[in-house]
Short mmCIF file of C-alpha atoms in Angstrom, two decimals:
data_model
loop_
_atom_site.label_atom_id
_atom_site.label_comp_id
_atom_site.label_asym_id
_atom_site.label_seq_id
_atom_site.Cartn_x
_atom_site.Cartn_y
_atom_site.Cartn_z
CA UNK A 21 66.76 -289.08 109.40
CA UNK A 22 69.74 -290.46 109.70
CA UNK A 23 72.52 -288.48 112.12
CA UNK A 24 75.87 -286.80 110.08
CA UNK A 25 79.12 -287.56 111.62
CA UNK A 26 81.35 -283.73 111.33
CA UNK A 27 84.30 -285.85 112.51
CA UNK A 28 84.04 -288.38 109.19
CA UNK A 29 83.91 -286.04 106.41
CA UNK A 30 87.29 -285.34 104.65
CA UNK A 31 88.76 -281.91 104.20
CA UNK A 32 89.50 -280.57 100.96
CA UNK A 33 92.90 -279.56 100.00
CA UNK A 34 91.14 -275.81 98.83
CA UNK A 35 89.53 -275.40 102.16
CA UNK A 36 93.37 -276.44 104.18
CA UNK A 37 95.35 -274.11 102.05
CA UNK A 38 92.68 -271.34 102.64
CA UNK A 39 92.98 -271.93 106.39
CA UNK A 40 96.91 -272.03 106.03
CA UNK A 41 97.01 -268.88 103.77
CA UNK A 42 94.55 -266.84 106.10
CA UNK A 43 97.24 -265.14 108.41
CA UNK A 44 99.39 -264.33 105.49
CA UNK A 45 96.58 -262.52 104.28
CA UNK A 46 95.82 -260.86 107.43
CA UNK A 47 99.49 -259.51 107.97
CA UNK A 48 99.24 -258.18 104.73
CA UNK A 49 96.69 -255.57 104.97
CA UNK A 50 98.00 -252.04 104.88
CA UNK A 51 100.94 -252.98 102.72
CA UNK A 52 101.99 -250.98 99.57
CA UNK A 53 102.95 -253.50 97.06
CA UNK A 54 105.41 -252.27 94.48
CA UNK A 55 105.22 -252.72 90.51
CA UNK A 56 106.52 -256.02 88.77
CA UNK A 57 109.88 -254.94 88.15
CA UNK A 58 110.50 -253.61 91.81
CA UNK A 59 108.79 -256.43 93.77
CA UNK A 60 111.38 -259.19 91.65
CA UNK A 61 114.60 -256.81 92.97
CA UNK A 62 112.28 -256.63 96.53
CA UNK A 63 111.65 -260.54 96.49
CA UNK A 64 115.22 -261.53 96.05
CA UNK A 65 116.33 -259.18 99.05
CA UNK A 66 114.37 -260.46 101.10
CA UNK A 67 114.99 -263.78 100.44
CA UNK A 68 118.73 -263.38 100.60
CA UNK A 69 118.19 -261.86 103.84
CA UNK A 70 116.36 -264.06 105.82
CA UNK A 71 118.81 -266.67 104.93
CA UNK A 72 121.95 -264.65 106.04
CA UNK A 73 120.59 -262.38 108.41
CA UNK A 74 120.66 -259.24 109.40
CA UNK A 75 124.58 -258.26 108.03
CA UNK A 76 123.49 -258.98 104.89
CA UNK A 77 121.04 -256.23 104.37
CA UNK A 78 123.38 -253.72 105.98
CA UNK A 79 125.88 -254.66 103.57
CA UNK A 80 123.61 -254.19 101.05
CA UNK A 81 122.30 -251.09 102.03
CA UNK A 82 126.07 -249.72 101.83
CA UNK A 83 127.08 -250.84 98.53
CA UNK A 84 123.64 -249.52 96.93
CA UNK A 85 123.14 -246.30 98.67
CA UNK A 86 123.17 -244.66 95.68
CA UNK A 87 121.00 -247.12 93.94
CA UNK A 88 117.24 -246.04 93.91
CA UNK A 89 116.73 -249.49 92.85
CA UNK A 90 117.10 -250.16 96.62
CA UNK A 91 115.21 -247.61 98.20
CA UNK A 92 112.60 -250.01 99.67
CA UNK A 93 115.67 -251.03 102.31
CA UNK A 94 115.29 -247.44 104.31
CA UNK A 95 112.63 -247.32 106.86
CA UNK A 96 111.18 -244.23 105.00
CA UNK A 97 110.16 -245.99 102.01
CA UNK A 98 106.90 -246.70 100.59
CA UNK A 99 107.91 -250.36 100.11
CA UNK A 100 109.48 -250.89 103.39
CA UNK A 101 106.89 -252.71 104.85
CA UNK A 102 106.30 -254.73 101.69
CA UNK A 103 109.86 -256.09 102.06
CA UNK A 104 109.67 -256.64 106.13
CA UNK A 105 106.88 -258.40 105.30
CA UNK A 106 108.49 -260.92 102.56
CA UNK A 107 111.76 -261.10 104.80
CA UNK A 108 109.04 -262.40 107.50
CA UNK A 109 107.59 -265.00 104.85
CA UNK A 110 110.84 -266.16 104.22
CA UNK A 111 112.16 -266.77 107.50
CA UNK A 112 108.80 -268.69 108.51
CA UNK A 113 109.17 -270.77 104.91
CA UNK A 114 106.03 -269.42 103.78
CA UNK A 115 107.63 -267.02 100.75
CA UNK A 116 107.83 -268.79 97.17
CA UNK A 117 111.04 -267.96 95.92
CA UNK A 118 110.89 -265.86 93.04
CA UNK A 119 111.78 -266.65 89.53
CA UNK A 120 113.61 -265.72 86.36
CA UNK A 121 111.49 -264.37 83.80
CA UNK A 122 110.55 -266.90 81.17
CA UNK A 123 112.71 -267.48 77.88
CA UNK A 124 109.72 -266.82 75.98
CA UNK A 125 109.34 -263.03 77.35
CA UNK A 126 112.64 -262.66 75.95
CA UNK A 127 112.51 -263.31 72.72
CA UNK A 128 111.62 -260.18 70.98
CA UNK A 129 114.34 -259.18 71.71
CA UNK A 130 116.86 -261.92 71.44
CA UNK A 131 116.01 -262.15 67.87
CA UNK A 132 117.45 -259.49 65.97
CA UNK A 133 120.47 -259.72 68.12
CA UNK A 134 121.16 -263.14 67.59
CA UNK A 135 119.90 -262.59 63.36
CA UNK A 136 120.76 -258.96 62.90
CA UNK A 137 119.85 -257.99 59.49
CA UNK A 138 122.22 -257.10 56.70
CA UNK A 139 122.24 -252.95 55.62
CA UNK A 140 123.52 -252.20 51.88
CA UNK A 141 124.73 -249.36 52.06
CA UNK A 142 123.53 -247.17 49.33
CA UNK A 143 126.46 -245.50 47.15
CA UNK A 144 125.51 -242.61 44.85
CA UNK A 145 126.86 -241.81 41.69
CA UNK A 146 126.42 -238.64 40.54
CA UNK A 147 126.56 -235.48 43.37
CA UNK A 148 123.38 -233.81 44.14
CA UNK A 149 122.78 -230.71 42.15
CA UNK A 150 123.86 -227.77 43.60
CA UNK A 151 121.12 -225.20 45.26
CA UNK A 152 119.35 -222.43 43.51
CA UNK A 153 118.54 -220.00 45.85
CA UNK A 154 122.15 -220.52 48.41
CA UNK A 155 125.01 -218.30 48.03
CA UNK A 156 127.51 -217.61 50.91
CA UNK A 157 127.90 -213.75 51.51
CA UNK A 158 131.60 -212.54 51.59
CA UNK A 159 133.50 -210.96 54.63
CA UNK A 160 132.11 -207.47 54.12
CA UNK A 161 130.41 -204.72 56.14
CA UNK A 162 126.46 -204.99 56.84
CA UNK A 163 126.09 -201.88 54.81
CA UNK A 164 128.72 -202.71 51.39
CA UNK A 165 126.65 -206.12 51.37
CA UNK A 166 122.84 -204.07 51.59
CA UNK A 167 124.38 -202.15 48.75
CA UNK A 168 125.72 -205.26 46.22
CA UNK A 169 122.45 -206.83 47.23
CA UNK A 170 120.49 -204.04 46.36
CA UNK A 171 121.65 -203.22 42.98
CA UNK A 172 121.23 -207.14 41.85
CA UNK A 173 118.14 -206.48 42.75
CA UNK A 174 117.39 -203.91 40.37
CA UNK A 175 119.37 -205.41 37.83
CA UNK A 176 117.76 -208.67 37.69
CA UNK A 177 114.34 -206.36 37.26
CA UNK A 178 115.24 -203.75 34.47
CA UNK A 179 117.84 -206.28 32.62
CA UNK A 180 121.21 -205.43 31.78
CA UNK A 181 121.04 -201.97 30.21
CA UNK A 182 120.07 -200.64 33.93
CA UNK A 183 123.94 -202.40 34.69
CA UNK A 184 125.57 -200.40 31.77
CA UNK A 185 124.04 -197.51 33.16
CA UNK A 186 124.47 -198.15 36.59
CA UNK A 187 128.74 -198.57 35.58
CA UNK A 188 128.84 -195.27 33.61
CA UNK A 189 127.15 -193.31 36.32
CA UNK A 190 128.97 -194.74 39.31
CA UNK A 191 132.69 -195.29 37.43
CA UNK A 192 134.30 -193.19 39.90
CA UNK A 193 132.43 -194.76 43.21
CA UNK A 194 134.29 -197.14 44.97
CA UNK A 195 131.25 -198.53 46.94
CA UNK A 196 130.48 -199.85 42.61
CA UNK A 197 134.23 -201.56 42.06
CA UNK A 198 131.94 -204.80 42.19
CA UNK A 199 130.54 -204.40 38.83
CA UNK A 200 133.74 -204.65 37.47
CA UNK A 201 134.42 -208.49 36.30
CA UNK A 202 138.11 -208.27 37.91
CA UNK A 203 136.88 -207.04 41.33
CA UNK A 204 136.39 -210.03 43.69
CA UNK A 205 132.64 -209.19 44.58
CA UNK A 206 131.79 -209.69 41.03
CA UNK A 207 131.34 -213.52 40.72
CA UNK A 208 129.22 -213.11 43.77
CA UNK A 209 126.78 -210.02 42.39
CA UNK A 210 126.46 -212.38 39.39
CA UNK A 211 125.17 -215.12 40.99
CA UNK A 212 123.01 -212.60 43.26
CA UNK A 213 121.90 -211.40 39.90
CA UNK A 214 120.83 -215.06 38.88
CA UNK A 215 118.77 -215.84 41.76
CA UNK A 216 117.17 -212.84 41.53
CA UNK A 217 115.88 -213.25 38.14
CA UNK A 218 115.06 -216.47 39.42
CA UNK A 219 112.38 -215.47 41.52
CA UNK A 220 111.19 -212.42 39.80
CA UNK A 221 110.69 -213.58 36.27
CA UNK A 222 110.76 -217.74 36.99
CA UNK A 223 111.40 -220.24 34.67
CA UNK A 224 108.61 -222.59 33.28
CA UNK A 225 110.64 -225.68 34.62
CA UNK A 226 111.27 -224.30 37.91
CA UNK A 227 107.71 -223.21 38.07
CA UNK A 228 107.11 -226.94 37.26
CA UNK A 229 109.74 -228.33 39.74
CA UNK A 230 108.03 -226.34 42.92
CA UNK A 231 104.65 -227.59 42.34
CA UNK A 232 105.73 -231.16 42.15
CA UNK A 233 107.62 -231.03 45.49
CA UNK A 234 104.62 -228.92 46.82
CA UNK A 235 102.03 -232.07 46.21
CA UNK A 236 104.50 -234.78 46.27
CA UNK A 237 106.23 -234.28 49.57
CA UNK A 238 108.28 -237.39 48.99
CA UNK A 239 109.90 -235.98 46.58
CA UNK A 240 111.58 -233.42 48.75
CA UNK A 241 112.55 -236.21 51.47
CA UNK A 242 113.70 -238.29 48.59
CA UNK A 243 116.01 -235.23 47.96
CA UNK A 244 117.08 -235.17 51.52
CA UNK A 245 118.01 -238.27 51.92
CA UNK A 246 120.01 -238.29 48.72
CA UNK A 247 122.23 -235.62 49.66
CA UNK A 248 122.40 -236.97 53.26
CA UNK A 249 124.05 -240.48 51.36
CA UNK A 250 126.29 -238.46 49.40
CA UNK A 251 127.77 -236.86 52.42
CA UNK A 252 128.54 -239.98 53.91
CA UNK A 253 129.59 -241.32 50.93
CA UNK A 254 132.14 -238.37 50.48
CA UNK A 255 133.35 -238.86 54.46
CA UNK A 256 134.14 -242.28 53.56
CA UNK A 257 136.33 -241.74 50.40
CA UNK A 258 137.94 -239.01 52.33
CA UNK A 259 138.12 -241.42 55.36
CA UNK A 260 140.21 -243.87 52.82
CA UNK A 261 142.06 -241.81 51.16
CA UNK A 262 143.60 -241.02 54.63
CA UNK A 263 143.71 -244.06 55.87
CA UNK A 264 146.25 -244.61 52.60
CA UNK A 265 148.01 -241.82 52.95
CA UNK A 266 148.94 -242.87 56.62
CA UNK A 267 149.54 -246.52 55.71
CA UNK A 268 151.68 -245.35 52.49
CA UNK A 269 153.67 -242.78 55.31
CA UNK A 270 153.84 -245.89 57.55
CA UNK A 271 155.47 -247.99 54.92
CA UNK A 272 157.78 -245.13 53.91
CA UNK A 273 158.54 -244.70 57.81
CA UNK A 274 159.90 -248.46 57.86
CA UNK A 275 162.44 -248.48 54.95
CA UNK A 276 166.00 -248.42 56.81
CA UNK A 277 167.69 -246.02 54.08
CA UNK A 278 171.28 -246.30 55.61
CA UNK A 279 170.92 -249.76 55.27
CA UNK A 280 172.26 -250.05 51.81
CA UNK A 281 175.17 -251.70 49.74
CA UNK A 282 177.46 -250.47 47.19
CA UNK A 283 177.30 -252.88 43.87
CA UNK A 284 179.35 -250.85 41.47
CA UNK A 285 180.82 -247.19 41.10
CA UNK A 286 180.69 -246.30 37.50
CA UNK A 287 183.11 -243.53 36.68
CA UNK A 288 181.82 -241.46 33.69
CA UNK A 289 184.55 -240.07 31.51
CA UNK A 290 184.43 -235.93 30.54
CA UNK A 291 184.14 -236.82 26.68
CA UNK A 292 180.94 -239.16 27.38
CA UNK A 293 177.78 -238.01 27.16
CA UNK A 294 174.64 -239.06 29.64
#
């Protein structure tokens, strides 16, 4: 059997680079290694520093000491050693300089910024109907409100011969000047007295009306978003009707009015007529 020379055989290129790599690895152990985004901000650091020293880092540890982003610079931190370490590699030319992120990661969301997408905005015709069951309460007492709320109540349940009767009886009670039609509570006890009736003796269209928006919720948000357009729609006409007003005010602002000329006096005789 023929004898093997060790000294003759050639080294792979795997095996050197796991022989150079091997005390990397070993001064490595122990370390806390940060997440992507840190390490690239850690990386750059430390390759910065070990190619201007020492200053460098305290100068950076001044500007950013308000910067969490740069927390790995105090002795305290978790990622301390992970930076020593990489300042290390880079001083002994063994750290791979790290890189910019590839175009390609980018480009989600490059693209609607560079091809932003048109909007139409939606203009609406007509104004939204107005609501049923909404009615702003005046400036009165808690207990003069209980009391025109109370007897729309009972209006809009025995009709409007419990009203005659509830005017005769109550002619000479002033807490009752609503039911007259020239007090100013009355427009709002007859709109109590609508909504009322509403409810207690509905409609065969309203009845209609709820059920669809009870199993077709997108009617209701269909609804919404109506009246949501037509208040935007309003701000902008209001928005440029202003924005007239104050260019028509400019304008007006600009005219010199002592700057003038006299053309002709024309003397009008007491016999003539305008």
């Amino acid at each position: 059997m023929p004898s093997i020379d060790m000294q003759q055989v050639p080294i792979e290129d795997g095996t050197q680079q796991t022989n150079e790599e091997a005390p990397a690895a070993k001064s490595s152990v122990g370390i806390i290694y940060p997440p992507p985004e840190v390490r690239n901000i850690v990386d750059k650091t430390a390759s910065f520093v070990a190619r201007n020293g020492p200053e460098f880092e305290n100068r950076i540890r001044q500007n950013e000491v308000n910067n969490p982003k740069f927390n790995f610079l105090q002795p305290t931190d978790a990622y301390h050693g992970y930076y020593q370490h990489k300042v290390s590699e880079f001083k002994e030319g063994r750290g791979q300089e790290p890189q910019a992120p590839k175009q390609s990661q980018y480009l989600g969301v490059l693209r609607p910024t560079e091809a932003p997408k048109i909007v139409e905005t939606f203009v609406p015709k007509d104004p939204p109907p107005e609501y049923e069951f909404m009615c702003d309460p005046p400036s009165i007492s808690a207990y003069d409100l209980d009391v025109v709320k109370l007897t729309a109540q009972f209006v809009a349940r025995n009709g409007r011969q419990f009203l005659t009767t509830v005017m005769q009886k109550e002619q000479r009670n002033f807490l009752f000047d609503f039911l007259r039609p020239q007090h100013s509570l009355f427009n709002y006890f007859t709109k109590l007295v609508e909504q009322y009736t509403k409810i207690l003796i509905p409609p065969k269209n309203l009845i209609d009306k709820l059920t669809k928006e009870v199993t077709q919720p997108k009617e209701i948000l269909d609804q919404v978003k109506y009246r949501v357009e037509w208040a935007k729609h309003q701000d902008r006409q209001k928005k440029k009707e202003e924005e007239a007003l104050e260019k028509e005010r400019v304008s007006y602002a600009q005219i010199d009015w002592h700057d003038f000329v006299v053309v002709e006096t024309v003397d009008f005789q007491p016999t003539e007529t305008g």
